[in-house]
Amino acid sequence: MIAAATETIPVARPLLPKADRIAPYLAKIDHARWYSNRGPLIQALETRLETFFGAPRGAVATAANATLGLAAAIAVMARGDGPFCLTPAWTFAATGHAIRVAGFTPLLVDVSPETGQLDLDAAAAEMRARPGQVAAAVAVSPFGAPVPHDAIAAFMEAQGVPVIIDAAAAFDAIRPSPAAAVVSLHATKTLGAGEGAFVISPDAAAADAIRRYVNFGFDRDRVAAGPGLNAKMSEYAAAVAHAALDDWAATRGDWLRVAQTYRARLAGAPRIAWPAGLGAAWASASLVVRLVDTAAGPVIAALRDRGVEARAWWGAGLHRQPAFADAPRGRLPATDRFAAHSLGLPCFRDMTDEQVASVCAQALNSIRG
Ligand code: T4K
């Protein structure tokens, strides 16, 4: 008899609220007979998120997903007639697609070699090189890390350009600021609703503009007064989001526990750079470390052979994906470094300490070669 193959440890295994936790919200939908188009659960969700984040009243607007939420925020906040929207090349494909949907050409900028986040000096240099040509900029939170809110606000002020934060994975690290922030509620994110997103806008007027954009550009009279899409989040997705918020403290605790278990085994390893604050100051649904002097590709392949699914979540960067081959760019050495050395390890809420230990042992073996 052949022994059963050991089960592969998956890179992600989302765990969203169970049916009994969602049921009370579904009953509200049955009662209201309101299923989409800014129904009562969406309105309550927006208000709840405003309170949760301490955002101004009316400043949170929901969207079908973060890709469309980003497109909406970029489209309504862009300033002037310039064709470009700055974005770090070190990001997920969604950022570039959203810029295009909003009607702009992504202008790819490098990231800081320390943080992996938009290099604001390089972004300022691009602004100077293309006066009047840049309508907006996107800053990206890598895998849920906090973004430098004060530096971003200073950049907006100095450059006279709006910044939209792609905070898709940063539910636990984002806060209201002069820059609109877009958070994903995708199943793979820290707080999951299946699909969905919300934008924390600087004020209610900006959120209203986003609400119009995600609803065909309609004004109060149902006249398409400006550009728009159907990018609304449904009442059903809102039901899951409410149930997820009810359980947020426990969910956050799970994410912190998994990260801390990893941290205890990996943070001291000399060839692994641990994201500052992960598992202590902020929680994330992904566990991405940087291999200091080892390429991640062969490690991912070796882990696969050992029954561990690891990932290069953002591939080789936006600039190396065929869809963005024609996007203008500056020099991108730090992006290339992050792309080559970032290793996404398995991470899910109910991951056992034994599974983490096994992944770490295999990863350290693979890194040593
Ligand atoms: N900006 C950034 C920086 C982002 O990272 C993202 C999304 C966005 C913007 C856009 O946000 P959304 O428009 O999605 O709201 C996943 C997610 O779909 C995507 O949300 C996420 N980032 C991206 C980094 O990862 P895939 O194509 O890699 O997912 P997939 O299907 O390979 O699933 C990942 C793993 O999870 C697999 O092992 C399968 C497992 N899985 C997945 C789902 C959805 C499950 O076991 N159950 C599930 O329900 O994109």
Coordinates of C-alpha atoms and ligand atoms in Angstrom, one line a residue:
M1 CA 0.0 0.0 0.0
I2 CA 1.3 3.5 -0.9
A3 CA 1.3 5.9 2.0
A4 CA -1.0 8.9 1.6
A5 CA 0.9 12.0 0.5
T6 CA 1.4 14.5 3.3
E7 CA -1.1 17.3 3.0
T8 CA 0.3 20.5 1.4
I9 CA 0.1 23.6 3.6
P10 CA -1.7 26.2 1.5
V11 CA -0.5 29.8 1.2
A12 CA -3.9 31.1 2.3
R13 CA -7.1 29.5 3.6
P14 CA -9.6 32.3 4.2
L15 CA -12.0 31.8 7.1
L16 CA -14.9 34.2 7.0
P17 CA -17.9 34.4 9.4
K18 CA -20.0 31.2 9.6
A19 CA -23.6 31.1 8.4
D20 CA -25.0 31.5 11.9
R21 CA -23.1 34.8 12.5
I22 CA -24.3 36.2 9.1
A23 CA -27.9 35.0 9.5
P24 CA -29.2 37.9 11.6
Y25 CA -28.1 40.3 8.9
L26 CA -29.6 38.1 6.1
A27 CA -32.9 38.3 8.0
K28 CA -32.7 42.1 7.8
I29 CA -32.3 41.8 4.0
D30 CA -35.3 39.5 3.8
H31 CA -37.3 42.0 5.9
A32 CA -36.3 45.1 4.0
R33 CA -36.4 43.6 0.5
W34 CA -33.5 45.8 -0.3
Y35 CA -30.6 44.0 -2.0
S36 CA -28.3 46.6 -3.5
N37 CA -28.1 50.3 -4.4
R38 CA -27.1 51.7 -1.0
G39 CA -29.6 49.7 1.1
P40 CA -29.8 49.9 4.9
L41 CA -27.0 47.4 5.5
I42 CA -24.5 49.4 3.4
Q43 CA -25.5 52.6 5.0
A44 CA -25.1 51.1 8.4
L45 CA -21.8 49.6 7.4
E46 CA -20.4 53.0 6.2
T47 CA -21.5 54.6 9.5
R48 CA -20.0 51.7 11.5
L49 CA -16.7 52.1 9.7
E50 CA -16.7 55.8 10.2
T51 CA -17.0 55.2 14.0
F52 CA -14.4 52.4 13.9
F53 CA -11.8 54.5 12.2
G54 CA -12.8 57.9 13.8
A55 CA -13.4 59.3 10.3
P56 CA -15.6 62.3 9.7
R57 CA -19.3 61.7 9.5
G58 CA -20.2 60.6 5.9
A59 CA -16.6 60.1 4.9
V60 CA -16.6 56.3 4.3
A61 CA -18.0 55.1 1.0
T62 CA -18.3 51.4 0.0
A63 CA -17.5 49.8 -3.4
A64 CA -17.8 46.4 -5.0
N65 CA -14.0 45.7 -4.5
A66 CA -10.8 47.6 -3.9
T67 CA -9.9 47.7 -7.6
L68 CA -13.0 49.6 -8.5
G69 CA -12.9 51.6 -5.2
L70 CA -9.4 52.8 -6.3
A71 CA -10.6 53.6 -9.8
A72 CA -13.4 55.6 -8.2
A73 CA -11.2 57.5 -5.8
I74 CA -8.6 58.3 -8.5
A75 CA -11.3 59.4 -10.9
V76 CA -13.0 61.8 -8.5
M77 CA -9.9 63.2 -6.8
A78 CA -7.6 63.7 -9.8
R79 CA -6.6 67.3 -10.4
G80 CA -6.0 69.0 -13.8
D81 CA -5.8 67.6 -17.3
G82 CA -2.5 65.6 -17.0
P83 CA -2.6 62.1 -18.4
F84 CA -0.5 60.4 -15.7
C85 CA -1.1 58.9 -12.3
L86 CA 2.0 58.0 -10.4
T87 CA 2.2 54.6 -8.8
P88 CA 5.0 52.5 -7.2
A89 CA 5.9 49.7 -9.6
W90 CA 6.1 47.4 -6.5
T91 CA 2.4 46.6 -6.1
F92 CA -0.3 44.2 -7.1
A93 CA -1.7 44.3 -10.7
A94 CA -5.0 45.8 -9.4
T95 CA -3.3 49.2 -8.7
G96 CA -2.3 49.6 -12.4
H97 CA -5.6 48.4 -13.7
A98 CA -7.5 50.8 -11.4
I99 CA -5.5 53.7 -12.8
R100 CA -6.3 52.7 -16.3
V101 CA -10.1 52.3 -15.5
A102 CA -10.0 55.8 -14.0
G103 CA -8.7 57.1 -17.4
F104 CA -5.0 57.6 -16.6
T105 CA -1.7 56.1 -17.7
P106 CA 0.3 54.6 -14.8
L107 CA 3.6 56.3 -14.4
L108 CA 5.8 53.8 -12.6
V109 CA 8.1 55.1 -9.8
D110 CA 10.5 53.2 -7.6
V111 CA 10.0 52.4 -3.9
S112 CA 12.2 53.1 -0.9
P113 CA 14.8 50.3 -0.5
E114 CA 14.0 50.2 3.3
T115 CA 10.2 50.2 3.3
G116 CA 9.1 49.0 -0.1
Q117 CA 6.7 52.0 -0.3
L118 CA 6.5 54.8 -2.8
D119 CA 9.7 56.7 -2.9
L120 CA 8.3 60.2 -2.4
D121 CA 11.6 61.9 -3.5
A122 CA 11.5 59.9 -6.8
A123 CA 7.8 60.8 -7.1
A124 CA 8.6 64.5 -6.6
A125 CA 11.4 64.3 -9.2
E126 CA 8.8 62.8 -11.7
M127 CA 6.5 65.7 -10.9
R128 CA 9.2 68.2 -11.7
A129 CA 10.1 66.4 -14.9
R130 CA 6.5 66.5 -16.1
P131 CA 5.0 69.8 -15.0
G132 CA 1.2 69.8 -15.3
Q133 CA 1.2 66.2 -16.5
V134 CA 0.5 64.3 -13.3
A135 CA -3.1 64.3 -12.1
A136 CA -2.8 62.1 -9.1
A137 CA -0.5 59.7 -7.2
V138 CA -1.1 56.4 -5.5
A139 CA 0.8 55.2 -2.5
V140 CA 0.6 51.5 -1.6
S141 CA 0.7 49.8 1.7
P142 CA 2.8 46.6 1.1
F143 CA 0.9 43.6 2.6
G144 CA -0.9 45.7 5.2
A145 CA 2.0 47.8 6.6
P146 CA 1.3 51.3 7.9
V147 CA 1.9 54.1 5.5
P148 CA 3.7 57.3 6.4
H149 CA 0.6 59.5 6.6
D150 CA 2.5 62.7 7.6
A151 CA 5.0 62.4 4.7
I152 CA 2.2 61.7 2.3
A153 CA 0.2 64.8 3.5
A154 CA 3.4 66.9 3.1
F155 CA 3.9 65.6 -0.4
M156 CA 0.3 66.4 -1.4
E157 CA 0.8 70.0 0.0
A158 CA 4.2 70.5 -1.7
Q159 CA 3.3 69.0 -5.0
G160 CA -0.4 70.1 -5.2
V161 CA -1.4 66.7 -6.3
P162 CA -3.9 64.3 -4.6
V163 CA -2.6 61.0 -3.2
I164 CA -4.8 58.0 -3.0
I165 CA -3.6 55.2 -0.7
D166 CA -4.0 51.7 -1.9
A167 CA -4.6 50.2 1.6
A168 CA -6.2 47.1 0.2
A169 CA -4.5 44.9 2.8
A170 CA -4.2 47.5 5.6
F171 CA -7.5 47.2 7.5
D172 CA -5.6 47.1 10.7
A173 CA -3.0 49.8 10.0
I174 CA -4.8 52.6 8.1
R175 CA -6.2 55.8 9.6
P176 CA -8.1 58.8 8.3
S177 CA -5.9 61.4 6.7
P178 CA -6.0 64.1 3.9
A179 CA -5.3 61.2 1.4
A180 CA -8.2 58.9 0.6
A181 CA -7.5 55.3 1.5
V182 CA -9.0 52.3 -0.2
V183 CA -9.3 49.1 1.9
S184 CA -10.3 45.7 0.4
L185 CA -12.8 43.3 2.0
H186 CA -11.8 40.4 -0.2
A187 CA -11.8 37.0 1.3
T188 CA -8.0 36.9 1.4
K189 CA -7.8 40.1 3.4
T190 CA -7.5 40.8 7.1
L191 CA -11.2 41.5 7.4
G192 CA -13.0 39.5 4.7
A193 CA -16.5 39.8 3.3
G194 CA -15.9 37.7 0.2
E195 CA -15.8 40.7 -2.1
G196 CA -16.1 44.4 -1.2
A197 CA -14.2 47.5 -0.2
F198 CA -14.5 50.9 1.3
V199 CA -12.8 54.3 0.9
I200 CA -12.0 56.4 3.9
S201 CA -12.2 59.8 2.3
P202 CA -10.9 63.1 3.7
D203 CA -14.5 64.4 4.0
A204 CA -18.2 63.7 3.2
A205 CA -18.1 65.6 0.0
A206 CA -15.3 63.4 -1.4
A207 CA -17.2 60.3 -0.3
D208 CA -20.4 61.6 -2.0
A209 CA -18.5 62.0 -5.2
I210 CA -17.3 58.4 -4.9
R211 CA -20.8 57.2 -4.1
R212 CA -22.0 58.9 -7.4
Y213 CA -19.1 57.4 -9.4
V214 CA -19.9 53.8 -8.2
N215 CA -23.5 54.4 -9.2
F216 CA -23.3 55.3 -12.9
G217 CA -22.3 58.9 -12.1
F218 CA -25.9 59.6 -11.1
D219 CA -26.9 62.8 -9.3
R220 CA -30.0 62.9 -7.1
D221 CA -32.2 63.1 -10.2
R222 CA -30.7 59.9 -11.7
V223 CA -29.0 61.9 -14.4
A224 CA -25.5 60.8 -15.3
A225 CA -23.8 64.0 -14.3
G226 CA -20.3 62.7 -14.6
P227 CA -18.2 59.6 -15.2
G228 CA -19.2 56.5 -13.4
L229 CA -19.5 52.7 -13.3
N230 CA -21.6 50.2 -11.5
A231 CA -19.2 49.4 -8.7
K232 CA -21.6 49.1 -5.8
M233 CA -21.2 46.7 -2.9
S234 CA -24.4 44.6 -2.4
E235 CA -26.4 44.2 0.8
Y236 CA -25.3 40.5 0.9
A237 CA -21.6 41.4 1.0
A238 CA -22.5 44.1 3.6
A239 CA -24.1 41.3 5.7
V240 CA -20.9 39.4 5.8
A241 CA -18.9 42.5 6.5
H242 CA -21.1 43.3 9.5
A243 CA -20.7 39.8 10.8
A244 CA -16.9 40.0 10.3
L245 CA -16.8 43.3 12.2
D246 CA -18.7 41.7 15.1
D247 CA -15.9 39.2 15.3
W248 CA -13.0 41.6 14.6
A249 CA -11.3 41.4 18.0
A250 CA -11.0 37.6 17.7
T251 CA -10.0 37.7 14.1
R252 CA -7.2 40.3 14.8
G253 CA -6.0 38.1 17.7
D254 CA -5.7 35.1 15.3
W255 CA -3.7 37.1 12.8
L256 CA -1.4 38.5 15.5
R257 CA -0.9 35.0 17.0
V258 CA 0.1 33.5 13.6
A259 CA 2.5 36.4 12.9
Q260 CA 4.0 36.2 16.4
T261 CA 4.6 32.5 16.1
Y262 CA 6.4 33.1 12.8
R263 CA 8.3 35.9 14.3
A264 CA 9.6 33.8 17.2
R265 CA 11.1 31.4 14.7
L266 CA 12.2 33.7 11.9
A267 CA 12.8 37.2 13.1
G268 CA 16.3 36.3 14.4
A269 CA 17.4 34.5 11.3
P270 CA 20.2 36.6 9.8
R271 CA 19.1 36.2 6.2
I272 CA 15.5 37.2 6.7
A273 CA 14.2 40.8 7.1
W274 CA 11.0 40.9 9.1
P275 CA 8.5 43.7 8.3
A276 CA 8.7 46.3 11.1
G277 CA 5.8 46.0 13.5
L278 CA 4.1 43.0 11.9
G279 CA 2.4 40.9 14.5
A280 CA 3.0 43.5 17.2
A281 CA 1.8 46.9 16.0
W282 CA -0.4 45.7 13.1
A283 CA -2.1 42.5 11.9
S284 CA -2.1 41.2 8.3
A285 CA -3.6 38.3 6.4
S286 CA -0.3 37.8 4.6
L287 CA 3.1 36.9 5.9
V288 CA 5.7 38.3 3.5
V289 CA 9.3 38.5 4.5
R290 CA 12.4 39.6 2.5
L291 CA 15.3 37.3 2.0
V292 CA 18.3 39.5 2.5
D293 CA 20.8 37.8 0.1
T294 CA 18.8 34.9 -1.4
A295 CA 16.5 34.9 -4.4
A296 CA 12.9 33.9 -3.4
G297 CA 12.1 32.0 -6.6
P298 CA 14.2 28.9 -5.9
V299 CA 13.1 28.9 -2.3
I300 CA 9.4 29.0 -3.4
A301 CA 10.1 26.0 -5.7
A302 CA 12.0 24.1 -3.0
L303 CA 9.1 24.7 -0.6
R304 CA 6.6 23.5 -3.1
D305 CA 8.6 20.2 -3.4
R306 CA 8.4 19.9 0.4
G307 CA 4.6 20.4 0.6
V308 CA 4.6 24.1 1.5
E309 CA 2.8 26.5 -0.8
A310 CA 4.7 29.8 -0.9
R311 CA 4.1 32.8 -3.2
A312 CA 5.5 35.8 -4.9
W313 CA 2.2 37.7 -4.3
W314 CA 3.0 40.7 -6.5
G315 CA 5.1 38.7 -9.1
A316 CA 8.0 40.6 -10.6
G317 CA 6.4 44.0 -10.1
L318 CA 4.0 46.0 -12.3
H319 CA 6.7 46.9 -14.8
R320 CA 7.4 43.3 -15.7
Q321 CA 3.8 42.3 -16.3
P322 CA 2.8 42.4 -20.0
A323 CA -0.3 44.5 -19.3
F324 CA 2.0 47.3 -18.2
A325 CA 4.9 46.8 -20.6
D326 CA 4.2 50.2 -22.2
A327 CA 3.8 52.2 -19.0
P328 CA 6.4 55.0 -18.7
R329 CA 8.8 54.5 -15.8
G330 CA 11.9 55.8 -14.0
R331 CA 14.7 53.6 -12.8
L332 CA 13.3 50.8 -10.6
P333 CA 16.2 49.0 -8.8
A334 CA 14.5 48.8 -5.4
T335 CA 11.4 47.4 -6.9
D336 CA 13.4 44.8 -8.7
R337 CA 15.1 43.9 -5.4
F338 CA 11.8 43.6 -3.5
A339 CA 10.4 41.5 -6.3
A340 CA 13.3 39.1 -6.4
H341 CA 13.6 38.7 -2.6
S342 CA 10.0 38.8 -1.2
L343 CA 8.7 35.5 0.1
G344 CA 5.0 35.0 0.9
L345 CA 4.6 32.2 3.4
P346 CA 1.4 30.3 4.3
C347 CA -0.8 32.4 6.5
F348 CA -4.3 31.7 7.7
R349 CA -6.2 32.4 10.9
D350 CA -6.5 28.9 12.2
M351 CA -2.9 27.9 11.2
T352 CA -1.5 25.8 14.1
D353 CA 1.8 26.4 15.8
E354 CA 2.9 23.0 14.5
Q355 CA 2.2 24.1 10.9
V356 CA 4.1 27.4 11.4
A357 CA 7.0 25.4 12.9
S358 CA 7.0 23.1 10.0
V359 CA 6.9 25.9 7.4
C360 CA 9.7 27.7 9.2
A361 CA 11.9 24.6 9.4
Q362 CA 11.4 24.0 5.6
A363 CA 11.9 27.6 4.7
L364 CA 15.2 27.9 6.7
N365 CA 16.4 24.7 5.1
S366 CA 15.5 25.9 1.6
I367 CA 17.2 29.3 2.2
R368 CA 20.4 27.5 3.4
G369 CA 20.2 25.5 0.1
Ligands
T4K1 N1 -4.3 46.6 -4.2 C1 -3.5 45.6 -3.7 C2 -2.1 46.0 -3.2 C3 -3.9 44.3 -3.6 O1 -3.1 43.4 -3.0 C4 -5.2 44.0 -4.1 C5 -5.7 42.6 -4.0 C6 -6.0 45.0 -4.6 C7 -5.5 46.3 -4.7 C8 -7.4 44.7 -5.2 O2 -8.3 44.4 -4.1 P1 -9.7 43.7 -4.6 O3 -10.1 44.3 -5.9 O4 -9.4 42.2 -4.7 O5 -10.6 44.0 -3.5 C9 -5.6 37.6 -4.4 C10 -6.9 38.4 -4.1 O6 -7.9 38.1 -5.0 C11 -6.7 39.9 -4.2 O7 -7.7 40.5 -3.5 C12 -5.3 40.3 -3.5 N2 -5.0 41.7 -3.6 C13 -4.2 39.5 -4.1 C14 -2.9 39.9 -3.5 O8 -4.4 38.2 -3.9 P2 -5.1 35.9 -6.2 O9 -5.4 35.8 -7.7 O10 -3.6 35.8 -5.9 O11 -6.0 34.9 -5.3 P3 -6.1 33.3 -5.4 O12 -7.4 33.0 -6.1 O13 -4.9 32.7 -5.9 O14 -6.2 33.0 -3.8 C15 -5.2 33.0 -3.0 C16 -5.1 31.7 -2.1 O15 -6.3 31.7 -1.3 C17 -5.2 30.5 -3.0 O16 -4.3 29.5 -2.3 C18 -6.6 30.0 -2.9 C19 -7.0 30.5 -1.5 N3 -8.5 30.9 -1.4 C20 -8.9 32.0 -2.1 C21 -10.2 32.4 -2.0 C22 -10.7 33.7 -2.7 C23 -9.3 30.1 -0.7 O17 -8.9 29.0 -0.1 N4 -10.6 30.5 -0.6 C24 -11.1 31.6 -1.2 O18 -12.3 32.0 -1.0 O19 -5.6 37.3 -5.8

